[in-house]
């Protein structure tokens, strides 16, 4: 397995000989207006450039997994760049209809027992915030990868820490966990994804796992920086378990 942090929640995952592209958000820096009612209204999204060319990122991708359709996970640049016959996995029928309407012909809804080229893909639940904000944020998913030649990988997606994440960890015993940890927020309503305390909760229930923090410093409403998360994991003595990669 090889996991490459691209930008925001966009990852390249090489797993059991296949190349997966997760949550493709491929626009150039500054293409979209800032998310409203949040920090940094003077900065357009994405805040930073891609670390490599789109061609390199999408070259030889076997399947794309879109955990939900928010702009910072699936954008116009991705719709344009990806070949329309590429395998696309989505969380539910509603998202499948939308992705098909964008011209993609090979769209499949992830289930708890999806198989792709011998790799088991298991859809997991997520909560994109807590309380009232959930209605606005909408449905999201995560995914567990399993294969007999690989460690189990859990990509939690845009979720806060809650019992669903705990259940996924206790059910699948992932050795590698990717969490979206920018603690993105609107001015009201609280965290939309994990913050540092959530990462600590994940580490406590999965002390043997390696945890990778993604979705950081790339869209205007982030509130947890890589630097602050790194200091926190040092303070907590968990810097051997939690990785905070640059793009
Ligand atoms: Zn997001």
mmCIF file of C-alpha atoms and ligand atoms in Angstrom:
data_model
loop_
_atom_site.group_PDB
_atom_site.id
_atom_site.type_symbol
_atom_site.label_atom_id
_atom_site.label_comp_id
_atom_site.label_asym_id
_atom_site.label_seq_id
_atom_site.Cartn_x
_atom_site.Cartn_y
_atom_site.Cartn_z
ATOM 1 C CA UNK A 1 0.000 0.000 0.000
ATOM 2 C CA UNK A 2 1.072 3.488 -0.718
ATOM 3 C CA UNK A 3 -0.940 6.547 0.257
ATOM 4 C CA UNK A 4 -0.154 9.947 -1.179
ATOM 5 C CA UNK A 5 -1.705 13.094 0.228
ATOM 6 C CA UNK A 6 -2.492 15.285 -2.797
ATOM 7 C CA UNK A 7 -4.476 18.244 -1.433
ATOM 8 C CA UNK A 8 -7.481 18.661 0.835
ATOM 9 C CA UNK A 9 -9.116 15.187 0.996
ATOM 10 C CA UNK A 10 -7.745 14.159 -2.380
ATOM 11 C CA UNK A 11 -5.541 11.089 -2.022
ATOM 12 C CA UNK A 12 -3.942 8.552 -4.281
ATOM 13 C CA UNK A 13 -4.097 5.090 -2.762
ATOM 14 C CA UNK A 14 -2.129 2.264 -4.342
ATOM 15 C CA UNK A 15 -3.641 -0.889 -2.905
ATOM 16 C CA UNK A 16 -3.229 -4.506 -4.004
ATOM 17 C CA UNK A 17 -1.862 -3.366 -7.337
ATOM 18 C CA UNK A 18 -4.680 -0.919 -8.112
ATOM 19 C CA UNK A 19 -4.620 2.852 -8.112
ATOM 20 C CA UNK A 20 -7.524 4.600 -6.398
ATOM 21 C CA UNK A 21 -8.201 8.316 -6.501
ATOM 22 C CA UNK A 22 -10.143 9.519 -3.472
ATOM 23 C CA UNK A 23 -12.290 12.678 -3.449
ATOM 24 C CA UNK A 24 -10.902 14.444 -6.520
ATOM 25 C CA UNK A 25 -10.828 18.215 -6.025
ATOM 26 C CA UNK A 26 -8.591 19.286 -8.866
ATOM 27 C CA UNK A 27 -9.101 22.994 -9.560
ATOM 28 C CA UNK A 28 -6.265 25.462 -9.649
ATOM 29 C CA UNK A 29 -5.659 27.574 -6.568
ATOM 30 C CA UNK A 30 -8.262 30.320 -6.162
ATOM 31 C CA UNK A 31 -10.847 29.042 -8.661
ATOM 32 C CA UNK A 32 -13.931 29.128 -6.409
ATOM 33 C CA UNK A 33 -15.311 31.706 -3.972
ATOM 34 C CA UNK A 34 -14.763 31.029 -0.270
ATOM 35 C CA UNK A 35 -17.338 28.953 1.606
ATOM 36 C CA UNK A 36 -19.612 31.605 3.151
ATOM 37 C CA UNK A 37 -20.087 32.397 6.843
ATOM 38 C CA UNK A 38 -16.641 31.183 7.747
ATOM 39 C CA UNK A 39 -13.061 32.359 8.178
ATOM 40 C CA UNK A 40 -10.888 33.854 5.401
ATOM 41 C CA UNK A 41 -13.609 35.487 3.274
ATOM 42 C CA UNK A 42 -10.791 37.216 1.395
ATOM 43 C CA UNK A 43 -9.355 33.934 0.105
ATOM 44 C CA UNK A 44 -10.663 31.833 -2.786
ATOM 45 C CA UNK A 45 -10.628 28.040 -2.864
ATOM 46 C CA UNK A 46 -8.604 25.984 -3.109
ATOM 47 C CA UNK A 47 -6.109 27.926 -1.001
ATOM 48 C CA UNK A 48 -3.111 26.104 -2.456
ATOM 49 C CA UNK A 49 -2.066 24.605 -5.762
ATOM 50 C CA UNK A 50 -1.962 20.917 -6.559
ATOM 51 C CA UNK A 51 1.499 19.483 -5.856
ATOM 52 C CA UNK A 52 1.663 17.885 -9.308
ATOM 53 C CA UNK A 53 -0.117 18.074 -12.641
ATOM 54 C CA UNK A 54 -3.671 16.780 -13.048
ATOM 55 C CA UNK A 55 -2.408 14.399 -15.730
ATOM 56 C CA UNK A 56 0.027 12.823 -13.297
ATOM 57 C CA UNK A 57 -2.653 12.523 -10.612
ATOM 58 C CA UNK A 58 -5.255 10.854 -12.813
ATOM 59 C CA UNK A 59 -2.835 8.776 -14.867
ATOM 60 C CA UNK A 60 -3.736 5.072 -14.766
ATOM 61 C CA UNK A 61 -6.373 5.442 -12.059
ATOM 62 C CA UNK A 62 -8.389 2.241 -11.764
ATOM 63 C CA UNK A 63 -11.227 3.651 -9.677
ATOM 64 C CA UNK A 64 -12.366 6.882 -8.085
ATOM 65 C CA UNK A 65 -14.137 6.998 -4.726
ATOM 66 C CA UNK A 66 -16.246 10.068 -4.032
ATOM 67 C CA UNK A 67 -17.303 10.056 -0.378
ATOM 68 C CA UNK A 68 -19.857 12.848 -0.973
ATOM 69 C CA UNK A 69 -20.423 15.577 -3.518
ATOM 70 C CA UNK A 70 -19.279 18.715 -1.714
ATOM 71 C CA UNK A 71 -17.159 20.933 -3.929
ATOM 72 C CA UNK A 72 -13.965 20.252 -1.996
ATOM 73 C CA UNK A 73 -14.332 16.513 -2.750
ATOM 74 C CA UNK A 74 -15.656 16.510 -6.312
ATOM 75 C CA UNK A 75 -15.389 19.616 -8.433
ATOM 76 C CA UNK A 76 -15.777 20.858 -11.980
ATOM 77 C CA UNK A 77 -12.089 20.383 -12.703
ATOM 78 C CA UNK A 78 -12.372 16.718 -11.703
ATOM 79 C CA UNK A 79 -15.517 16.275 -13.789
ATOM 80 C CA UNK A 80 -13.675 17.683 -16.766
ATOM 81 C CA UNK A 81 -10.386 15.852 -16.298
ATOM 82 C CA UNK A 82 -11.548 12.332 -15.485
ATOM 83 C CA UNK A 83 -12.349 9.998 -18.378
ATOM 84 C CA UNK A 84 -16.107 9.476 -18.538
ATOM 85 C CA UNK A 85 -15.790 5.690 -18.567
ATOM 86 C CA UNK A 86 -13.682 5.533 -15.392
ATOM 87 C CA UNK A 87 -15.020 3.465 -12.498
ATOM 88 C CA UNK A 88 -16.684 5.787 -9.970
ATOM 89 C CA UNK A 89 -17.814 4.675 -6.518
ATOM 90 C CA UNK A 90 -20.336 6.841 -4.646
ATOM 91 C CA UNK A 91 -22.188 6.597 -1.335
ATOM 92 C CA UNK A 92 -25.838 6.303 -2.452
ATOM 93 C CA UNK A 93 -28.330 6.382 -5.341
ATOM 94 C CA UNK A 94 -28.779 10.131 -5.112
ATOM 95 C CA UNK A 95 -25.077 10.773 -5.610
ATOM 96 C CA UNK A 96 -24.984 8.127 -8.367
ATOM 97 C CA UNK A 97 -27.673 10.016 -10.293
ATOM 98 C CA UNK A 98 -25.757 13.276 -9.946
ATOM 99 C CA UNK A 99 -22.466 11.731 -11.048
ATOM 100 C CA UNK A 100 -24.166 10.020 -14.006
ATOM 101 C CA UNK A 101 -25.675 13.384 -14.939
ATOM 102 C CA UNK A 102 -22.113 14.702 -15.084
ATOM 103 C CA UNK A 103 -21.525 12.187 -17.870
ATOM 104 C CA UNK A 104 -19.873 9.320 -15.992
ATOM 105 C CA UNK A 105 -21.074 5.970 -17.319
ATOM 106 C CA UNK A 106 -19.561 3.511 -14.873
ATOM 107 C CA UNK A 107 -20.944 4.552 -11.492
ATOM 108 C CA UNK A 108 -21.498 2.121 -8.643
ATOM 109 C CA UNK A 109 -22.981 2.685 -5.210
ATOM 110 C CA UNK A 110 -20.649 1.409 -2.483
ATOM 111 C CA UNK A 111 -22.150 -1.258 -0.256
ATOM 112 C CA UNK A 112 -20.881 -3.063 2.798
ATOM 113 C CA UNK A 113 -19.690 -5.905 0.574
ATOM 114 C CA UNK A 114 -18.471 -4.257 -2.610
ATOM 115 C CA UNK A 115 -15.708 -6.081 -4.458
ATOM 116 C CA UNK A 116 -13.422 -4.395 -6.958
ATOM 117 C CA UNK A 117 -10.670 -6.403 -8.661
ATOM 118 C CA UNK A 118 -10.462 -8.723 -5.665
ATOM 119 C CA UNK A 119 -10.329 -5.846 -3.192
ATOM 120 C CA UNK A 120 -13.075 -5.628 -0.602
ATOM 121 C CA UNK A 121 -14.515 -2.121 -0.281
ATOM 122 C CA UNK A 122 -16.785 -1.582 2.694
ATOM 123 C CA UNK A 123 -18.843 1.565 2.977
ATOM 124 C CA UNK A 124 -18.764 3.073 6.457
ATOM 125 C CA UNK A 125 -20.942 5.700 8.090
ATOM 126 C CA UNK A 126 -19.897 9.215 8.896
ATOM 127 C CA UNK A 127 -21.410 12.322 10.446
ATOM 128 C CA UNK A 128 -20.404 15.592 8.808
ATOM 129 C CA UNK A 129 -20.847 17.610 12.024
ATOM 130 C CA UNK A 130 -22.864 17.457 15.225
ATOM 131 C CA UNK A 131 -26.473 18.483 15.885
ATOM 132 C CA UNK A 132 -28.323 21.029 13.748
ATOM 133 C CA UNK A 133 -25.528 21.501 11.220
ATOM 134 C CA UNK A 134 -25.892 17.877 10.107
ATOM 135 C CA UNK A 135 -29.046 18.716 8.166
ATOM 136 C CA UNK A 136 -27.145 21.284 6.155
ATOM 137 C CA UNK A 137 -24.019 19.200 5.741
ATOM 138 C CA UNK A 138 -25.854 16.166 4.368
ATOM 139 C CA UNK A 139 -24.861 12.534 4.047
ATOM 140 C CA UNK A 140 -21.280 11.308 3.777
ATOM 141 C CA UNK A 141 -19.468 8.000 3.875
ATOM 142 C CA UNK A 142 -16.085 6.492 4.508
ATOM 143 C CA UNK A 143 -14.586 3.288 3.156
ATOM 144 C CA UNK A 144 -12.583 0.339 4.431
ATOM 145 C CA UNK A 145 -10.200 -1.456 2.063
ATOM 146 C CA UNK A 146 -9.353 -5.111 2.665
ATOM 147 C CA UNK A 147 -7.176 -7.538 0.721
ATOM 148 C CA UNK A 148 -5.264 -10.604 1.883
ATOM 149 C CA UNK A 149 -1.943 -9.139 0.745
ATOM 150 C CA UNK A 150 -2.494 -5.738 2.356
ATOM 151 C CA UNK A 151 -3.079 -4.145 5.710
ATOM 152 C CA UNK A 152 -6.628 -2.995 6.319
ATOM 153 C CA UNK A 153 -7.122 0.663 5.482
ATOM 154 C CA UNK A 154 -9.960 2.833 6.769
ATOM 155 C CA UNK A 155 -10.583 6.187 5.139
ATOM 156 C CA UNK A 156 -13.063 7.829 7.482
ATOM 157 C CA UNK A 157 -14.122 10.685 5.158
ATOM 158 C CA UNK A 158 -15.712 13.947 6.225
ATOM 159 C CA UNK A 159 -16.814 12.894 9.679
ATOM 160 C CA UNK A 160 -16.369 14.040 13.230
ATOM 161 C CA UNK A 161 -15.495 11.533 15.932
ATOM 162 C CA UNK A 162 -18.680 9.729 17.021
ATOM 163 C CA UNK A 163 -19.782 6.177 17.778
ATOM 164 C CA UNK A 164 -19.987 5.287 14.066
ATOM 165 C CA UNK A 165 -16.245 5.833 13.679
ATOM 166 C CA UNK A 166 -15.593 3.831 16.836
ATOM 167 C CA UNK A 167 -17.783 1.014 15.497
ATOM 168 C CA UNK A 168 -15.955 0.965 12.154
ATOM 169 C CA UNK A 169 -12.631 0.683 13.996
ATOM 170 C CA UNK A 170 -13.880 -2.028 16.346
ATOM 171 C CA UNK A 171 -15.448 -3.984 13.487
ATOM 172 C CA UNK A 172 -12.636 -3.845 10.941
ATOM 173 C CA UNK A 173 -9.479 -3.348 13.046
ATOM 174 C CA UNK A 174 -7.798 -1.112 10.476
ATOM 175 C CA UNK A 175 -4.015 -0.838 10.719
ATOM 176 C CA UNK A 176 -4.027 2.416 8.755
ATOM 177 C CA UNK A 177 -6.652 5.132 9.293
ATOM 178 C CA UNK A 178 -7.030 8.340 7.312
ATOM 179 C CA UNK A 179 -8.966 11.085 9.101
ATOM 180 C CA UNK A 180 -10.052 14.460 7.753
ATOM 181 C CA UNK A 181 -8.691 16.659 10.476
ATOM 182 C CA UNK A 182 -8.795 20.329 9.454
ATOM 183 C CA UNK A 183 -11.585 21.028 11.961
ATOM 184 C CA UNK A 184 -13.391 22.963 9.228
ATOM 185 C CA UNK A 185 -16.246 25.072 10.561
ATOM 186 C CA UNK A 186 -18.736 27.749 9.706
ATOM 187 C CA UNK A 187 -18.943 30.668 12.118
ATOM 188 C CA UNK A 188 -21.734 28.813 13.895
ATOM 189 C CA UNK A 189 -22.522 25.127 14.246
ATOM 190 C CA UNK A 190 -19.246 23.612 15.357
ATOM 191 C CA UNK A 191 -16.845 21.164 13.715
ATOM 192 C CA UNK A 192 -17.714 19.644 10.343
ATOM 193 C CA UNK A 193 -14.805 17.204 10.390
ATOM 194 C CA UNK A 194 -12.325 16.092 13.016
ATOM 195 C CA UNK A 195 -10.332 18.435 15.184
ATOM 196 C CA UNK A 196 -7.388 17.535 17.373
ATOM 197 C CA UNK A 197 -9.473 16.062 20.196
ATOM 198 C CA UNK A 198 -11.286 13.834 17.697
ATOM 199 C CA UNK A 199 -7.947 12.595 16.360
ATOM 200 C CA UNK A 200 -6.957 11.768 19.936
ATOM 201 C CA UNK A 201 -10.177 9.763 20.405
ATOM 202 C CA UNK A 202 -9.400 7.795 17.244
ATOM 203 C CA UNK A 203 -5.888 7.102 18.511
ATOM 204 C CA UNK A 204 -7.231 5.901 21.873
ATOM 205 C CA UNK A 205 -9.498 3.258 20.303
ATOM 206 C CA UNK A 206 -6.894 2.265 17.700
ATOM 207 C CA UNK A 207 -3.596 2.554 19.617
ATOM 208 C CA UNK A 208 -1.746 0.179 17.276
ATOM 209 C CA UNK A 209 -2.904 1.875 14.084
ATOM 210 C CA UNK A 210 -1.084 4.474 12.048
ATOM 211 C CA UNK A 211 -3.302 7.517 11.626
ATOM 212 C CA UNK A 212 -2.893 9.944 8.752
ATOM 213 C CA UNK A 213 -4.358 13.449 8.984
ATOM 214 C CA UNK A 214 -5.751 14.736 5.679
ATOM 215 C CA UNK A 215 -8.070 17.611 4.603
ATOM 216 C CA UNK A 216 -5.840 20.319 6.091
ATOM 217 C CA UNK A 217 -5.211 23.973 5.183
ATOM 218 C CA UNK A 218 -6.651 23.716 1.656
ATOM 219 C CA UNK A 219 -10.097 25.352 1.898
ATOM 220 C CA UNK A 220 -10.937 28.641 3.590
ATOM 221 C CA UNK A 221 -12.959 27.303 6.539
ATOM 222 C CA UNK A 222 -10.170 25.277 8.154
ATOM 223 C CA UNK A 223 -9.495 25.999 11.830
ATOM 224 C CA UNK A 224 -6.806 23.432 12.735
ATOM 225 C CA UNK A 225 -3.403 23.860 11.102
ATOM 226 C CA UNK A 226 -0.858 21.126 10.542
ATOM 227 C CA UNK A 227 1.488 22.915 12.915
ATOM 228 C CA UNK A 228 -1.055 23.006 15.724
ATOM 229 C CA UNK A 229 -1.971 19.343 15.242
ATOM 230 C CA UNK A 230 1.710 18.380 15.280
ATOM 231 C CA UNK A 231 2.287 20.233 18.571
ATOM 232 C CA UNK A 232 -0.796 18.587 20.047
ATOM 233 C CA UNK A 233 0.254 15.045 19.130
ATOM 234 C CA UNK A 234 3.688 15.747 20.565
ATOM 235 C CA UNK A 235 2.104 16.949 23.808
ATOM 236 C CA UNK A 236 -0.072 13.834 23.954
ATOM 237 C CA UNK A 237 2.883 11.569 23.174
ATOM 238 C CA UNK A 238 1.244 10.070 20.109
ATOM 239 C CA UNK A 239 3.513 11.436 17.397
ATOM 240 C CA UNK A 240 4.640 7.882 16.565
ATOM 241 C CA UNK A 241 1.040 7.028 15.668
ATOM 242 C CA UNK A 242 -0.221 10.132 13.909
ATOM 243 C CA UNK A 243 1.212 11.434 10.664
ATOM 244 C CA UNK A 244 0.494 14.901 9.331
ATOM 245 C CA UNK A 245 1.757 14.849 5.754
ATOM 246 C CA UNK A 246 2.278 17.880 3.544
ATOM 247 C CA UNK A 247 0.539 17.827 0.189
HETATM 248 ZN ZN1 LIG B 1 -14.624 18.342 3.039
#
